[in-house]
Structures are given as C-alpha cells and as structure tokens.
XYZ file of C-alpha atoms in Angstrom:
601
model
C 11.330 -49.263 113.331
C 9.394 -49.071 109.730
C 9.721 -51.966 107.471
C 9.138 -49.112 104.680
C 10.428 -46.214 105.268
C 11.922 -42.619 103.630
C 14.351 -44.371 101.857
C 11.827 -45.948 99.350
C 12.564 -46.610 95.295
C 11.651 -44.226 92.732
C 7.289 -44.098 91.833
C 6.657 -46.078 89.065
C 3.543 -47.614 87.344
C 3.083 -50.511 90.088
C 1.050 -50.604 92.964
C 1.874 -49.870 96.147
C 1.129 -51.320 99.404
C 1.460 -49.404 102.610
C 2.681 -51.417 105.583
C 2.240 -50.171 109.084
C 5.317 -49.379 111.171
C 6.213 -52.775 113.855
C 7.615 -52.357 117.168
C 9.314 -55.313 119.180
C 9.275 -55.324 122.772
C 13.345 -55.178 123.132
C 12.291 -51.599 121.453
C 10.750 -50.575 124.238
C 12.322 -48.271 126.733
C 10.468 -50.258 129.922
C 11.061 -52.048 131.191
C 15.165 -52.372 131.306
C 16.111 -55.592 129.732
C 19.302 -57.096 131.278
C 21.981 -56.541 128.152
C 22.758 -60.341 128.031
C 18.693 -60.738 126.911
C 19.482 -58.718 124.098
C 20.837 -60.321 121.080
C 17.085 -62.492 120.684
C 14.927 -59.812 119.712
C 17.440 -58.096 116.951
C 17.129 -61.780 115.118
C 13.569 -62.361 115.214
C 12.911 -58.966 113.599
C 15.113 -59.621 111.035
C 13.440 -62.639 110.142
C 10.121 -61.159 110.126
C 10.829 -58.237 108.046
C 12.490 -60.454 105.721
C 8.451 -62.496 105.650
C 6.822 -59.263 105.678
C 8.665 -58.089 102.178
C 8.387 -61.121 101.087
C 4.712 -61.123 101.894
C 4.076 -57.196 100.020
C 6.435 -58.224 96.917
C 4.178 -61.285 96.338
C 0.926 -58.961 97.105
C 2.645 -56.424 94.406
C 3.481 -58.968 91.766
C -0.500 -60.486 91.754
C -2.367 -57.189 91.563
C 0.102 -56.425 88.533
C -0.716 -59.360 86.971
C -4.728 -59.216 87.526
C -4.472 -55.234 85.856
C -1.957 -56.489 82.944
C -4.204 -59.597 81.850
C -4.881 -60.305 78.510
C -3.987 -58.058 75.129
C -6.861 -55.728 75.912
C -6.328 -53.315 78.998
C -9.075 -54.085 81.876
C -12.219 -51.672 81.087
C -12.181 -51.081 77.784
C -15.038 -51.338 75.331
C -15.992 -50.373 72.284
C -19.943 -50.018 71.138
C -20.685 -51.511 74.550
C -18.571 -54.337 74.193
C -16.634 -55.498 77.186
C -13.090 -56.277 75.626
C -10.827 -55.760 78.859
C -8.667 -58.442 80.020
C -9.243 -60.222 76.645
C -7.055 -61.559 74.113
C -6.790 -60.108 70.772
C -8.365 -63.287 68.901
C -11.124 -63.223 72.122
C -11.618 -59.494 71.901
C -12.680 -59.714 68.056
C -15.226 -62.703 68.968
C -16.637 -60.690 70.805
C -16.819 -57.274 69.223
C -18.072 -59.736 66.280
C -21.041 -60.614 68.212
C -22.015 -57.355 69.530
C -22.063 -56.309 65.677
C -24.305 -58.996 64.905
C -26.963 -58.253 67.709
C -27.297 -54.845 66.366
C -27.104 -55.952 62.782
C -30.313 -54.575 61.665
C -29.435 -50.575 63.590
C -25.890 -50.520 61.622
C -27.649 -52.420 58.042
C -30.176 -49.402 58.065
C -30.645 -46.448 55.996
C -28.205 -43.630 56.297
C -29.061 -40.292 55.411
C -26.820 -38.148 54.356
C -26.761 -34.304 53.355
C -25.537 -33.077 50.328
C -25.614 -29.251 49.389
C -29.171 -28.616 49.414
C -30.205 -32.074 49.382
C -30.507 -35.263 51.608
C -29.799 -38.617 49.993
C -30.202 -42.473 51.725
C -27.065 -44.921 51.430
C -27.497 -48.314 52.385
C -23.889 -49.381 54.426
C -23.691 -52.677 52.807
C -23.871 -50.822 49.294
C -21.044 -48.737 50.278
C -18.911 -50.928 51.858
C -19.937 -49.198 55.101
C -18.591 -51.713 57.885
C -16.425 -51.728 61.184
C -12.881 -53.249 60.982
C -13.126 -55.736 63.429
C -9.544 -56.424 63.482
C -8.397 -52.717 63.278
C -10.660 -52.121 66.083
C -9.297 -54.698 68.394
C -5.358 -53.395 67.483
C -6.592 -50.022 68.692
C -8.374 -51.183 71.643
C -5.247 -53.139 72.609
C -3.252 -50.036 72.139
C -5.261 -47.914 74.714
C -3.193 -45.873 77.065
C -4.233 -46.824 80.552
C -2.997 -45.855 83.996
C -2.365 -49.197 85.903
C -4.971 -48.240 88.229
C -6.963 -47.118 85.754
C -6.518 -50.962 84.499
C -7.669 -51.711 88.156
C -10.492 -49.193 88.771
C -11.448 -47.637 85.887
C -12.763 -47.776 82.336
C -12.229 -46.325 78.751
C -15.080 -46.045 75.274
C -12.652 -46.675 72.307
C -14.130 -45.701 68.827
C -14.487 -48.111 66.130
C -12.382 -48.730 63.212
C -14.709 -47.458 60.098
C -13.847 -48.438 56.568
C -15.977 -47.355 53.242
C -15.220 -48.208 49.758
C -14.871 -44.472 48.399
C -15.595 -45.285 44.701
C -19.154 -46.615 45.751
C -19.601 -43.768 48.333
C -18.802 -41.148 45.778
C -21.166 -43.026 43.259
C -24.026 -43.267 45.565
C -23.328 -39.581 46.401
C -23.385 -38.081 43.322
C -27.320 -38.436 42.366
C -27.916 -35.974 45.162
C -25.694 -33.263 43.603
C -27.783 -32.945 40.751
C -27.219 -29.664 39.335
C -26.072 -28.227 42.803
C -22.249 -28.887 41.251
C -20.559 -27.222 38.636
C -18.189 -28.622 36.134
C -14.652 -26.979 36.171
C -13.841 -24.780 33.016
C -10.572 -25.484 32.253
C -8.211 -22.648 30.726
C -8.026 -22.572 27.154
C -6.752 -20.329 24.086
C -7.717 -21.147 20.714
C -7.244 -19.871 17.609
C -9.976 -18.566 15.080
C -8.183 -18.090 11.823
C -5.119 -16.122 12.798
C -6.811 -14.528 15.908
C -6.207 -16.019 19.539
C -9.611 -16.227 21.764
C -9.122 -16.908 25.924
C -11.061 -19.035 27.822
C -11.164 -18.053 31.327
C -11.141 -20.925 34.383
C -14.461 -21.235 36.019
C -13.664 -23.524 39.398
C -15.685 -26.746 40.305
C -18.281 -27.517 43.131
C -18.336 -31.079 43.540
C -17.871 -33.581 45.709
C -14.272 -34.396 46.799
C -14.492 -38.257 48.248
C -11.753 -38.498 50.276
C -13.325 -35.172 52.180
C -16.731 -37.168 51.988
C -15.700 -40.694 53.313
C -14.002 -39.195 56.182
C -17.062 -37.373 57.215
C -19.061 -40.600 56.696
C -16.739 -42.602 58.793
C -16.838 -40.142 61.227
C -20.893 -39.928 61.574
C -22.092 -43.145 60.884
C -22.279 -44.441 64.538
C -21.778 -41.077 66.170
C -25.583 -40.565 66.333
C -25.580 -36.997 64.258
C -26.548 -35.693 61.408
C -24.011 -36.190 58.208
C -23.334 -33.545 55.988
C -20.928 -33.799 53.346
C -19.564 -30.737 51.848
C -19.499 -29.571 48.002
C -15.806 -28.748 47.587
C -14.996 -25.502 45.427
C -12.004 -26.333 43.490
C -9.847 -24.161 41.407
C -7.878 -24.780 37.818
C -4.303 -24.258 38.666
C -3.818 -21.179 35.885
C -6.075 -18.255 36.494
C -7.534 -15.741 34.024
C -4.806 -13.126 34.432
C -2.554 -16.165 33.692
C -4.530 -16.745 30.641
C -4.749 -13.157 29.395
C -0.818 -12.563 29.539
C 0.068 -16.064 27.520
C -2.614 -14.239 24.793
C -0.453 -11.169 24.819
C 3.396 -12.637 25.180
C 2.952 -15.769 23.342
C -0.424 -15.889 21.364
C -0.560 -12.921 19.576
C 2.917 -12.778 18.612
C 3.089 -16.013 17.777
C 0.550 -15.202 14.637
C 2.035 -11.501 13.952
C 4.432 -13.087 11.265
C 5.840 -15.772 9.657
C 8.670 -18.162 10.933
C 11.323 -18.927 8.336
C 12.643 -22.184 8.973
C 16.214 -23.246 7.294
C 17.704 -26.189 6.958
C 21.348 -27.288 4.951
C 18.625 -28.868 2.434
C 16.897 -25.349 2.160
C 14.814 -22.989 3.930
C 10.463 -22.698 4.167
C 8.221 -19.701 5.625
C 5.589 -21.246 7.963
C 3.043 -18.449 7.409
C 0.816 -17.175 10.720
C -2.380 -19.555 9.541
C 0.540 -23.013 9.580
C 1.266 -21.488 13.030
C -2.190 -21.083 14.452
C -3.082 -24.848 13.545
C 0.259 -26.273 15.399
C 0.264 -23.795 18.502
C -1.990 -26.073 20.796
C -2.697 -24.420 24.647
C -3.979 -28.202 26.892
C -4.502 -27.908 30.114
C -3.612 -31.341 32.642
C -6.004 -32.477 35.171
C -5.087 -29.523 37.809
C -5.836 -27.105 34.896
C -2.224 -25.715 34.536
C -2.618 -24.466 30.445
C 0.857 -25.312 29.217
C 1.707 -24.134 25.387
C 3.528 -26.843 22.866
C 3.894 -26.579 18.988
C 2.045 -30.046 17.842
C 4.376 -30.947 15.213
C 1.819 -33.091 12.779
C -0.514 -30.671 12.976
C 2.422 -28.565 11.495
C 3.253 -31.048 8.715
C -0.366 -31.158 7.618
C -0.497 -27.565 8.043
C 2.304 -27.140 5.339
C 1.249 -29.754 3.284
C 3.670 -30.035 0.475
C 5.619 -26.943 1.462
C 8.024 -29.333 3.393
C 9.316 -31.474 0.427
C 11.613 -29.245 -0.697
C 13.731 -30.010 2.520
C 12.599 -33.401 3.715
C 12.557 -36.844 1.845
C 9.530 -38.918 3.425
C 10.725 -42.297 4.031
C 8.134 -45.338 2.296
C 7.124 -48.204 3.758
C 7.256 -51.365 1.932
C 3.703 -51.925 0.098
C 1.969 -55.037 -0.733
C -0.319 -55.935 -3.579
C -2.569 -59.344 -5.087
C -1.333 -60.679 -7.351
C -2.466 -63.949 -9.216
C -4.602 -64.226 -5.790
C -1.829 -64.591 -3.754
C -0.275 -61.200 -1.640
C 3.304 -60.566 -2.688
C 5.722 -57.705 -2.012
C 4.796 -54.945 -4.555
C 7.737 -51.724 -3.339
C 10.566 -52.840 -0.433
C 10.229 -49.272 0.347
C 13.028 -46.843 1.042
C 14.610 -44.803 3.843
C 14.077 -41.078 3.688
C 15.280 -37.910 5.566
C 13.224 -35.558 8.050
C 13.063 -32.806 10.222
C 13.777 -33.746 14.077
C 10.223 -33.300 15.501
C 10.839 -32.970 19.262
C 13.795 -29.854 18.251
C 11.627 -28.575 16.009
C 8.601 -27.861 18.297
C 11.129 -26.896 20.982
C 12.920 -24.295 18.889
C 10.087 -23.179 17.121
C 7.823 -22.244 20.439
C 11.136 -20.690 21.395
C 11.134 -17.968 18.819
C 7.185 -17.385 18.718
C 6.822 -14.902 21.250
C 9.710 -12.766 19.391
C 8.723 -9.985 16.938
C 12.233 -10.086 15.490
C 14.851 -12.732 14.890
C 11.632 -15.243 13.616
C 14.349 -17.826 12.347
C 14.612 -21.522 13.662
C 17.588 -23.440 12.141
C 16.838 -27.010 11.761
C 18.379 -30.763 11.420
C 17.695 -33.798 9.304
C 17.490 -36.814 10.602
C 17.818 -40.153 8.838
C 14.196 -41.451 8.750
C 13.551 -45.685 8.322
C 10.388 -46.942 6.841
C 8.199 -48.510 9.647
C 6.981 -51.242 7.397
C 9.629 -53.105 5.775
C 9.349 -56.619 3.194
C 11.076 -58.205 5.881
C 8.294 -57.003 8.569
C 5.922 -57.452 6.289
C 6.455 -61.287 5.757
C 6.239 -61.619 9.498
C 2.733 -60.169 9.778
C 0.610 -63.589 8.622
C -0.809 -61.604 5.347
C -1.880 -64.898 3.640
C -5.349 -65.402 2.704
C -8.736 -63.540 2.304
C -10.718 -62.994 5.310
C -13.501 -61.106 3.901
C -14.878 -59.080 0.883
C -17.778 -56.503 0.273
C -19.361 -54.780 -2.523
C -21.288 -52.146 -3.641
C -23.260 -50.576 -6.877
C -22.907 -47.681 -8.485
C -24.665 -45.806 -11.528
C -23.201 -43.467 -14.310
C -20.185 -45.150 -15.603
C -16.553 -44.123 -14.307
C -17.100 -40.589 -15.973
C -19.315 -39.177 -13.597
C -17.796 -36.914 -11.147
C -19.298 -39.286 -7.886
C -18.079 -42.214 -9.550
C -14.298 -40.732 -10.393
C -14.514 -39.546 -6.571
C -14.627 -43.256 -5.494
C -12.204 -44.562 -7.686
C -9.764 -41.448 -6.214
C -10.292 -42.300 -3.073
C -10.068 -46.515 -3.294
C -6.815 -45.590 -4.776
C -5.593 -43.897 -2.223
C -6.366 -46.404 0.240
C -5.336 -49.266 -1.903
C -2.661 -51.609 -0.871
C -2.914 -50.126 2.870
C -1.409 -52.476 5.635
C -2.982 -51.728 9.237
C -0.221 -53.421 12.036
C -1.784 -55.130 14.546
C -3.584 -52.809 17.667
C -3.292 -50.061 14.773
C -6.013 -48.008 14.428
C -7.328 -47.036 10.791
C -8.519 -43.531 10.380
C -9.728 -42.726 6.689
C -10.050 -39.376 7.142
C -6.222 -39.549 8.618
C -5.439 -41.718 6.145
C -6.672 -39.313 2.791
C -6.443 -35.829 4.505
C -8.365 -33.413 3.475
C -10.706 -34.170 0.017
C -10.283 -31.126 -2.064
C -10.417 -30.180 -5.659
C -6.409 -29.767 -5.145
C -6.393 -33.322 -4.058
C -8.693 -34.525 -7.670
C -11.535 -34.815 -5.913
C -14.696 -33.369 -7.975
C -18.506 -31.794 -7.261
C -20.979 -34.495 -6.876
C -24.643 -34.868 -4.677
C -23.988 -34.554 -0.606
C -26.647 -34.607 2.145
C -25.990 -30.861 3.798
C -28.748 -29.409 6.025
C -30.746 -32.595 4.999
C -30.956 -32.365 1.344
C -28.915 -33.158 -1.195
C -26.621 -30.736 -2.843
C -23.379 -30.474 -4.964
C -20.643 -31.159 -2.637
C -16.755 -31.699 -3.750
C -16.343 -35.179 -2.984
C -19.818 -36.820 -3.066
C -19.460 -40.205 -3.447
C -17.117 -40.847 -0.849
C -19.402 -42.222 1.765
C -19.974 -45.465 -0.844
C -16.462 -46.176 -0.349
C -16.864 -45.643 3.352
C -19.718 -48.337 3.652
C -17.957 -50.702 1.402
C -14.731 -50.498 3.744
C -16.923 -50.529 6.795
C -18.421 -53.640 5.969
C -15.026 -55.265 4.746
C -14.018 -54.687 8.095
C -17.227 -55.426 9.501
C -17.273 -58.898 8.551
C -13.407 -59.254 9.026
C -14.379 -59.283 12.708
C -11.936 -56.470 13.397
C -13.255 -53.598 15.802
C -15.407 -50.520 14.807
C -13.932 -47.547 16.521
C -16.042 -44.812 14.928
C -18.935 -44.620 12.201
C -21.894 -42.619 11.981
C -24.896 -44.113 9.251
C -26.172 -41.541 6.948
C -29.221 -39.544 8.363
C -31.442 -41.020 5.389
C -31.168 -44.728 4.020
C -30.144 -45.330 0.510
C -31.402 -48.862 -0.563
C -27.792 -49.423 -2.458
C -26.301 -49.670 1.162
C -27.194 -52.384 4.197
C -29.545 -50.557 6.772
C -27.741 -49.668 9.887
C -24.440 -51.614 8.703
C -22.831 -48.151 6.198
C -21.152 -45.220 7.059
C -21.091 -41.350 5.737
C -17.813 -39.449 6.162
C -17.266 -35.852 5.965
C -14.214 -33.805 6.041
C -13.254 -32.773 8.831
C -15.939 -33.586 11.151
C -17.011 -37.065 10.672
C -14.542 -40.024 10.067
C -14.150 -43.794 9.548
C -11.875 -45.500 12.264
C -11.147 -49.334 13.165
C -9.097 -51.202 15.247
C -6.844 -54.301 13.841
C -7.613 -56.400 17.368
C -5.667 -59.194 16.191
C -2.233 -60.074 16.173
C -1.703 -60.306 12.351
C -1.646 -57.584 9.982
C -4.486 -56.389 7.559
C -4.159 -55.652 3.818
C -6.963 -53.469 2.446
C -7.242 -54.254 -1.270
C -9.487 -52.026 -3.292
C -10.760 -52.473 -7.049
C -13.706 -51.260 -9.175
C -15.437 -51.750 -12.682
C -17.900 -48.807 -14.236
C -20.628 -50.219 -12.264
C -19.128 -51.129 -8.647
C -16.401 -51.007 -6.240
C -14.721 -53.835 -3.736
C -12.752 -53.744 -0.836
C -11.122 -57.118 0.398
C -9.834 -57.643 3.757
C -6.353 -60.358 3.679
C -4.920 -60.985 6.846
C -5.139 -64.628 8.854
C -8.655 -65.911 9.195
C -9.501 -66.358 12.485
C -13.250 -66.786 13.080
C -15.617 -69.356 11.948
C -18.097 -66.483 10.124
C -19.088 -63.335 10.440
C -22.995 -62.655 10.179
C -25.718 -60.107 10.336
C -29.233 -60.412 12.173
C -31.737 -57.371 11.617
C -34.565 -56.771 14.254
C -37.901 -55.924 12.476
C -38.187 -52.212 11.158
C -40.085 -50.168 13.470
C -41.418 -46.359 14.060
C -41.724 -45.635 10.397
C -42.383 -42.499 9.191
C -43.384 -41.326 6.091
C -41.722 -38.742 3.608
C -43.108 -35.018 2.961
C -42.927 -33.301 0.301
C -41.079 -30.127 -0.009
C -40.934 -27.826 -3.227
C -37.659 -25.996 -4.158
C -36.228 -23.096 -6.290
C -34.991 -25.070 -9.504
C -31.769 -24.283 -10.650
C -28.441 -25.799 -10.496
C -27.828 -26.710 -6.977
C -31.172 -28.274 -6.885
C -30.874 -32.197 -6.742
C -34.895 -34.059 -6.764
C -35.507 -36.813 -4.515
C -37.995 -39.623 -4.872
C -38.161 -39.666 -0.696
C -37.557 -42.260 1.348
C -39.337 -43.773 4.615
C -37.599 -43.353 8.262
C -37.195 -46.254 10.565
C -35.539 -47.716 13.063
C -33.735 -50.953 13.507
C -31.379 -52.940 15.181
C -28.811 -54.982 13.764
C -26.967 -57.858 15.631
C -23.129 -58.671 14.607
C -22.996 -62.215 15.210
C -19.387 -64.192 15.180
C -18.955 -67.545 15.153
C -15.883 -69.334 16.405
C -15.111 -73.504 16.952
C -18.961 -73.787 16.709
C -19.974 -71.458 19.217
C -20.953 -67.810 19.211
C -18.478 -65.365 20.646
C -19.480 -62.160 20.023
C -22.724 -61.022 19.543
C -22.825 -57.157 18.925
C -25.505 -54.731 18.580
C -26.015 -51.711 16.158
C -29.079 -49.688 16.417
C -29.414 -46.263 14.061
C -32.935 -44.305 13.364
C -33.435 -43.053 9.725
C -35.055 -40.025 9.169
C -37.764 -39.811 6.613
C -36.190 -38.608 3.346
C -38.372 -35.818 1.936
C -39.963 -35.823 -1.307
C -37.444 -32.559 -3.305
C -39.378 -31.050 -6.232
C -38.010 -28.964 -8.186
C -40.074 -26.280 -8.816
C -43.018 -23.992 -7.886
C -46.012 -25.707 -5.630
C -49.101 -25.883 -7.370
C -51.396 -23.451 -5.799
C-alpha cells in the first residue's frame, strides 16, 4: 500500500515531498496468517499513516515558510545587494548602505552625448539618484517560482529618478547651434498684400525623451546618447499657401460694409489688413481671428457715426485737494466678440461683403462711485522739467498737446499705463506739429518733437512714485535738461512708455505747464518712506566728432555732447529700512558736433 498515491490533489505552488511506498507484514502473502491474527495489523497501519501525513504536512508547511520569509522574495538583489528574505523597512537599510559604499562611482561625472557633441553632468546637479523606496516596492514585487524562492536568484533594476528641468538645462549647452528653432506659420500683411511664412520644424532636445534615456544608462555601464528630436509645426506650408488664397487675399480684395439700425460704415481693405491677425499656438496650428481693437483704431473716427463711446468718470485738483471733475456717462457699442465672428465670416466671400451688426449698452469702467473707493487722496510725488521758446514754438505746443491728453488720467490698480496706447498715433491730424527729432542719429524736423520731454517728466513722476517701470528706452544722446539714465524717448509706433500701478490704490496723473516748463504729479496713497536716486561715477567717455552738413532747412546744428556710461541705483525707503534697491544702467553715445555748412578745406 502507498501512503501517496494516484489519487493525489491538484499541482500547485508548494513543495512536494515524495514518500516511499510501506508494506506491513499482514501484507505479505507468506507466510499464511491464521484469520483470527488479522484485525492487529489493519490498525497499526492506520495509525502510522495517519503520523506519516502528519509528519510530510508539517515538513510542507516549514519549507513554505523558510521560501515565503520576509517582504522581499529569497534571492533577490539589486546593485549587488542581498535583499531576499528581508523586510521592506530592512531591505531599504540595506540597499541604503550599498549606495553609500559606492558613493563616490554613482557621485561621478556622467558623460553624455548630444548630437555631435559630448557633455559631463554631475548626478547630484541633476537630481540623478536611486529611489530607494521605489526600488524596494519593486523588489518586493518580483515574480518568483517558490523554488525559485528556495534555489534560485533574481538582479532587479533600480528605481532611477532625475529632475527633468535641471537635466534639460544642463543639456542644452551641448546643443549649441546643432538645434534649430521652430519657424512657426505665419501670414502677414504688407499694406494690402498678404506675405506666407512657411513652417521650418525644430531639432532640439525633447526632455522627457532625454531623461528616460538617462535613467536608463546611468548604471547600465554604456554609453548615453540622447537624441535631437525633429519636431514639426502642426500647419504645413500647403496649409499656409491655401489660407493666403481662400481667406487672405480675399479678405483685402474689397471693402466690408458694415450696418447697423444706427447706420452703416465701409471698412476699406487697409482697416481689414490691420485687424486680420494669423497666431499660431504652441503646436504651430496658424488659426485666423479679426482682432477687434486693432479694428477700432484702424477706423479711427469712422465708427462714431454708429457707436456712442461710453466715459469714465474723470478726476481733477482742485484747491489741492482731488475732487470728481465728470461722473461720466454710459454709451452704446458694437458687440466685439459678433463682430469679429461675423466679420471673418464674410472675408473669404467676393460677393455678399455685408455684416449686419448690434449695439450693445456700454457702462463706463470708472465711475465717481469707484472712483472714491480707489484711496486718491494725497500727492505721492512730482517732477519737472525746462523748456525754451515760449508756448509758441511748435516743440513746446507739442508738449502742452500731449500733457493734455494725458491729463486727469486714473491708472486702476495692476493697470498697466501705455502712453503710446494711451495718445495713439501723434499726427498732424491729431495737432501735433514739426519740431527737432533724433532720426539716424541727428537731429531733424520730426512731427511731434518734443514729446520725449513729456515722456521723461512722466517717467520720473512715476519713477519716484515707486510704481513699476514696464518699458523705457533713454535717448541715444544725453540732453543736460533731463536726469542721466533716469528719461525716456518715445516714438510712434515703435518705442513706448509703459508702467505698472503695483499697488492697491489708484493713480491720478495730473499734468500742468507755464511758457518755460511742464509738471506731472503723481496722487494716489503714499506708501513708501522716499524714493531716491544714487548715480555710479561716469565712465568710458567718449568724445564728440565733428561732422559737416548740407545747410538748408532740415539741417538742425549741434554743439555735441560727450558719451558715457553710468549706472543709476533706485533706492526706496520704507519704516526706516531699504526695500528696494534697483538698478538702471544706459550708455550714451557721443553726440556729434553738426555744422552746417561746407568743411574748410
């Protein structure tokens, strides 16, 4: 008789243990056994198979538990680690210490290929490190054969993290001029005539693509090269070429007429060309959209004889005190977002050019209630500058025109201030006059000259406000009527003024002049201490030449004036303490020495 025989469970993942078949003597065919003998051996071998079972279930039941010990199945390492038969929290002490014995091979230098070139990242720079913990959780998920768990043995790979930011960073030196910048899709406009600009794609580094090949090679003793990805814009040149001839083109062929129950205007081809705007998003997909302001300062006045612009409530001194000067009103206007839908809609048509509008009541933004909210209450700070010629000459009516127009202008707080934005374009249409403008360095009649005094007065207002400079540009040559560094130029279109009001009140700009000079205050709620320049000494001067021109009208002399550089420090003070220190640095060019006339030979 076998104790385990054919009729044995189904295999599973246990061991097994193979017991040899027992034979009792009452088995035996010799020699006869008289039948009352019997019953004795029939109830000892019951009682030893029962032992024997017992005796393989408890020989099962340990092996399983020596090849199930622990989180981490028996054999498995990782970098040479034993971790088998551990527990998680052991398994990380020890993959911990096998990282710090070979500190200094996984701290050292990796080189890396990129393109054409070979570039060294140090790990620790990266974030280049194993994820101890990560690690472990794999390990402890290993797939192992219980007698694999008894016998044999498993490499699991490490867990590798990188900070991709600092990868791609470090990276990037070695591309050099291997990569090439995408060249997104593009159609402008040149007048009245559309020009394409076809996609180029990128080669550059994608760094997902190059942290997973870093991860991958860092410890896998071979040589690391990271790819330069080709990427493409999403609309392709044939793309751009049709929008040219279906949209583009027609778009400029003829006039639009748009009517309203108030009216009706033409928007001629060169209104169209300025609003039609072709962008392109990040994946370089060129999508077309009518940019309604550009289409309102395209028309200019054209639009007033269907719209009412609504006006904000204005504020003025008065007896030295800010007070209400116009509550404003509410006005009617075209509905932008259905008027750049409908519009685009029709400008691929060469008939049926007609794009019925609606009016749509229009509130003030700035009302006397809003403004008695903003904390308008006192005078925060207040520049000047000199002019010569009396308030007839054409530079000095130019800055009274424009200190006018910006007279009595509140800025809400995080608003930014754009002068150029603010006085559109500076024409003879708009009263501005010829006066002396630097052009191709040298001074020549210009319509608007004069300007850029007003610009460095209300830079400097500002300035010492403490609010933030967005955008300035000094004048290429320094005038001695203006602070060095601290004064601005402006030209239409091209250059412009621009600050920020960074505090949570709102800023009055009040503007007045006499025949000699002109003012701009700044009234809002004082918040710093004081406001204050420091200049660094002048340094690389240069001297003036002299240069002899054809006299006649549009020659202006000059005296000439040295170039320098120099630095100068915004310093602001608040509770006693500085805190904001700002630096402005801006190199002067030497002003030459104009002569009118022939040199003496």
């Amino acid at each position: 008789m076998t104790l385990y025989g054919e009729n044995r469970p189904p295999a599973d993942d246990r061991p097994t243990v193979q017991v040899a078949a027992v034979t009792w003597p009452g088995d035996d065919p010799e020699p006869p056994v008289a039948p009352a003998a019997r019953p004795r051996p029939r109830r000892l071998r019951l009682l030893l198979a029962a032992g024997v079972t017992t005796a393989v279930v408890a020989g099962a039941t340990g092996v399983g538990a020596y090849a199930y010990a622990g989180d981490v199945p028996r054999g498995t390492s990782v970098l040479g680690a034993e971790l088998g038969g551990r527990s998680r929290t052991d398994a990380a002490r020890e993959l911990r210490a096998e990282l710090d014995r070979r500190a200094a091979e996984l701290g050292a230098p990796l080189p890396v290929r990129v393109g054409e070139r070979t570039a060294e990242i140090k790990p620790a720079d990266v974030g280049l490190t194993v994820d101890v913990e990560a690690t472990v959780a794999a390990a402890a998920a290993a797939d192992a054969h219980p007698v694999s768990r008894l016998v044999g043995s498993r490499s699991v790979q490490p867990v590798v993290t990188v900070d991709v930011d600092r990868l791609h960073a470090a990276l990037g030196a070695a591309v050099g001029d291997q990569g090439k910048k995408m060249t997104m899709p593009a159609i402008t406009f040149a007048g009245t005539t559309p020009k394409a600009v076809h996609p180029k794609p990128s080669l550059a580094l994608d760094p997902q693509r190059s942290a997973e090949v870093v991860r991958a090679g860092w410890l896998a003793d071979q040589p690391i090269t990271v790819p330069l990805v080709e990427s493409h814009p999403a609309t392709t040149a044939e793309e751009v070429d049709r929008l040219v001839d279906e949209l583009a083109k027609p778009a400029v062929a003829a006039p639009v007429k748009l009517t309203t129950d108030k009216g009706s205007v033409s928007i001629p081809p060169k209104a169209i060309a300025k609003s039609l705007r072709f962008t392109s998003d990040e994946a370089g997909k060129l999508s077309p959209q009518v940019d309604v302001k550009r289409l309102r300062a395209a028309l200019g006045d054209g639009l007033a004889a269907i719209e009412v612009e609504p006006r904000n409530a204005r504020m003025t001194i008065a007896g030295g005190k800010p007070k209400v000067l116009d509550a404003g009103r509410p006005g009617q206007q075209l509905d932008s977002a259905a008027l750049g839908r409908d519009l685009l809609a029709v400008l691929p048509k060469a008939d049926g050019r007609v794009v019925t509008a609606t009016l749509k009541p229009a509130e003030p933004e700035v009302t006397p209630e809003k403004l008695g909210g903003l904390g308008i209450k006192e005078k925060v700070s207040s520049f000047t500058t000199r002019f010569t010629g009396g308030l007839s000459s054409p530079r000095s009516q130019n800055i009274m025109t424009i200190a006018k127009e910006v007279d009595g202008t509140v800025v809400l707080p995080g608003e930014t201030f754009s002068l150029n934005g603010h006085t559109g374009e500076r024409g003879y249409q708009q009263g501005y006059r010829d006066a002396p403008v630097i052009l191709d360095g040298k001074l020549v009649p210009g319509v608007g000259g004069g300007t850029s005094q007003f610009t460095t007065t209300l830079f400097n207002a500002t300035y010492y406000a403490g609010l933030e400079d967005v955008e300035h540009k000094p004048h290429s040559y320094w005038f001695d009527r203006y602070p060095a560094v601290i004064e601005s130029t402006i030209f239409w279109p091209d250059l412009d003024f621009k600050f920020r009001n960074n505090t949570p009140h709102g800023v009055l700009i009040d503007t007045s002049y006499t025949s000699s000079t002109v003012t701009v205050s700044i009234w809002s709620t004082k918040i710093y201490d004081s406001v204050k320049t420091e200049y660094s000494p002048r340094r690389n001067i240069t001297k003036p030449r002299t240069i002899y021109l054809t006299p006649g009208p549009s020659c202006i002399p000059a005296n000439g004036i040295d170039g320098f550089t120099q630095d100068a420090y915004r310093v602001i003070r608040k509770g006693g303490t500085v805190v904001k220190r700002e630096k402005f640095t801006w190199r002067y060019d030497a002003e030459p020495r104009y002569i009118c006339g022939a040199e003496p030979s």
